[in-house]
Amino acid sequence: MRFATRLLLMQLATVTAVVAVCALVFGWLGVRQLRAESEAAALNIARTVAEDPDVKSLVAEFSADPGTPDAAELRTGELQQIAADVADRTDALFVVIADDHGIRLAHPTEELLGQVVSTPFAEVLEGNEVVDWEVGTLGESARAKVPVYPETGGTPVGEVSVGFERASVFDDLPALVATIAIAAVGGLALAAVATLLVRRRFERLTLGLQPEELVALVQNQAAVLEGVGDGVVALDPDGVVRVCNEAAERMLGIDAPVGRRFDDLALPDTVRDAVRNGASGVEAVVGDRVLYLDTRPVQRDARALGQVVVVRDRTDVEALAGRLETVRAMTEALRVQRHEFANRLHVASGLIDAERVNEARAFLGDLTERGAVDFGVAGLERVPDAFLTSLLGATAATARERGVTVRISEDTLLLSEVAEAEDVAAVLGNLVGNAVTAAVGGAGPGWVEIALLGDGEELVITVADSGEGIRPPGADPFARVAARETDPSGNDTVHGHGFGLPLSRDLARRRGGDVWLIDPGGEGSGAVFGARLPGALRPADGNPEEKSA
């Protein structure tokens, strides 16, 4: 049986029980009220008859006569007439008048006149009024007994007893029961309709799922959301966050987003616009992370339930891609060096074959002094590390193809070799690549100047360019969106696509360093960036392990 059906039956059973109890209570109260009304009516009639002056005087006369009243005289007496008239007018079962000896002076059954009443009368003769249900010669009845006092006052000289039969007392009981029954049926009908509406609403809210299925869904959701590395954010149709796992909170840098509108969270405009427009495959930079956002609508039975945003961290992937690009550049540099070195060896070999030994010796000496490959980078001799020389030479060759000259600053002072080639290449390559892009967009001959400083095991890098500075002025270059920004002419905006700087800063911070903007530039001067990479250089005295070997 479905849960909604069980709920319906349980509610109907509960309402039925409540209605039944209420009907019994109201029925019992109705019976009590009818009894009370009949007893009150009997008491009022008895009091009225007992206060009648004729009744008082006649009862006092009979009470004063020590003999037994004559039954024939009582049948035609005034008391019998008064009692009969009152009984007819009030529809009472009986109106009985008795003296202080309990002798009936008036009674509906004339054969009982002059006889002692069948119910106790001593309490009434003590001056008390008695209201009760008793069984007499006329059957069970609700009766009231009131003492009759003489005109001059004193002790009671008799009693007046008025009674209503049970049937007449409960004449209105069927109508009362019918009213209660109609109200009970109406209540049950309303309860059934309300329960059906609640059941329908419940099934709409739960999409027809049963509680057991909902429990399983919650368990599976918790297991899946907390077991995957991707971030998951679920929004309802109003844009309110309903589900957000820890991975999404960590990637997006938000705290306790559940129950808040997604547009109110402290997120870049690119992220909010992507979710608002339901875009998929959007890349955005949030803090030091490069994120991939995939927004998908959720529907069930053609009913829109909201959106699910899947957040993937591509920071490591982009960093690896940057390192692979550096490796590619290094490979290309080595290929160029090999080709150039082979060409020069061919020259030396030709000179030797021509027995021009002195010229061959001079050529080899010049080659030894200048190096195997001439990269054409001014000041490159200030960089003693072969890895950096090759990287900067390959970068300079690429920059020359774009009309930009790369040079090494006179402030460069580097006495140690690079120990962490991948991180250094990634950070330096990104900074130089962005600077080359900025220089291409600047006026006049473009140039990029690089300064390398060694401080123990720490490498400090500064990169300046001849571009137009950070655009727009005042913008944060580390918070750019991942999508390529273009001007109306289709040219790339200043300082790259938005990945390199956040990735470089992330790599540096992982080592305990940083990447920062030294000078935003502008008005004819380019931007200057700085980087600090602790542990990127070998100690000046060399590697102890290599020495021991």
Short mmCIF file of C-alpha atoms in Angstrom, two decimals, residues 40 60 120 139 172-173 185 242 298 339 342 396 424 443 453-454 493 528:
data_model
loop_
_atom_site.label_atom_id
_atom_site.label_comp_id
_atom_site.label_asym_id
_atom_site.label_seq_id
_atom_site.Cartn_x
_atom_site.Cartn_y
_atom_site.Cartn_z
CA ALA A 40 -36.53 22.03 36.52
CA ALA A 60 -54.00 22.46 56.11
CA PRO A 120 -40.75 8.54 50.58
CA GLY A 139 -43.87 4.13 36.47
CA ASP A 172 -36.52 15.79 21.67
CA LEU A 173 -33.79 13.14 21.88
CA VAL A 185 -21.20 12.86 8.86
CA ARG A 242 19.14 23.88 -1.86
CA VAL A 298 16.38 19.60 -13.98
CA HIS A 339 70.53 22.08 -35.45
CA ALA A 342 75.42 20.59 -36.03
CA ALA A 396 62.68 35.44 -27.17
CA VAL A 424 60.11 28.32 -12.46
CA ALA A 443 52.60 51.69 -29.40
CA LEU A 453 67.62 37.91 -8.65
CA GLY A 454 68.88 35.11 -6.44
CA THR A 493 43.02 42.31 -24.25
CA VAL A 528 55.38 45.45 -14.07
#
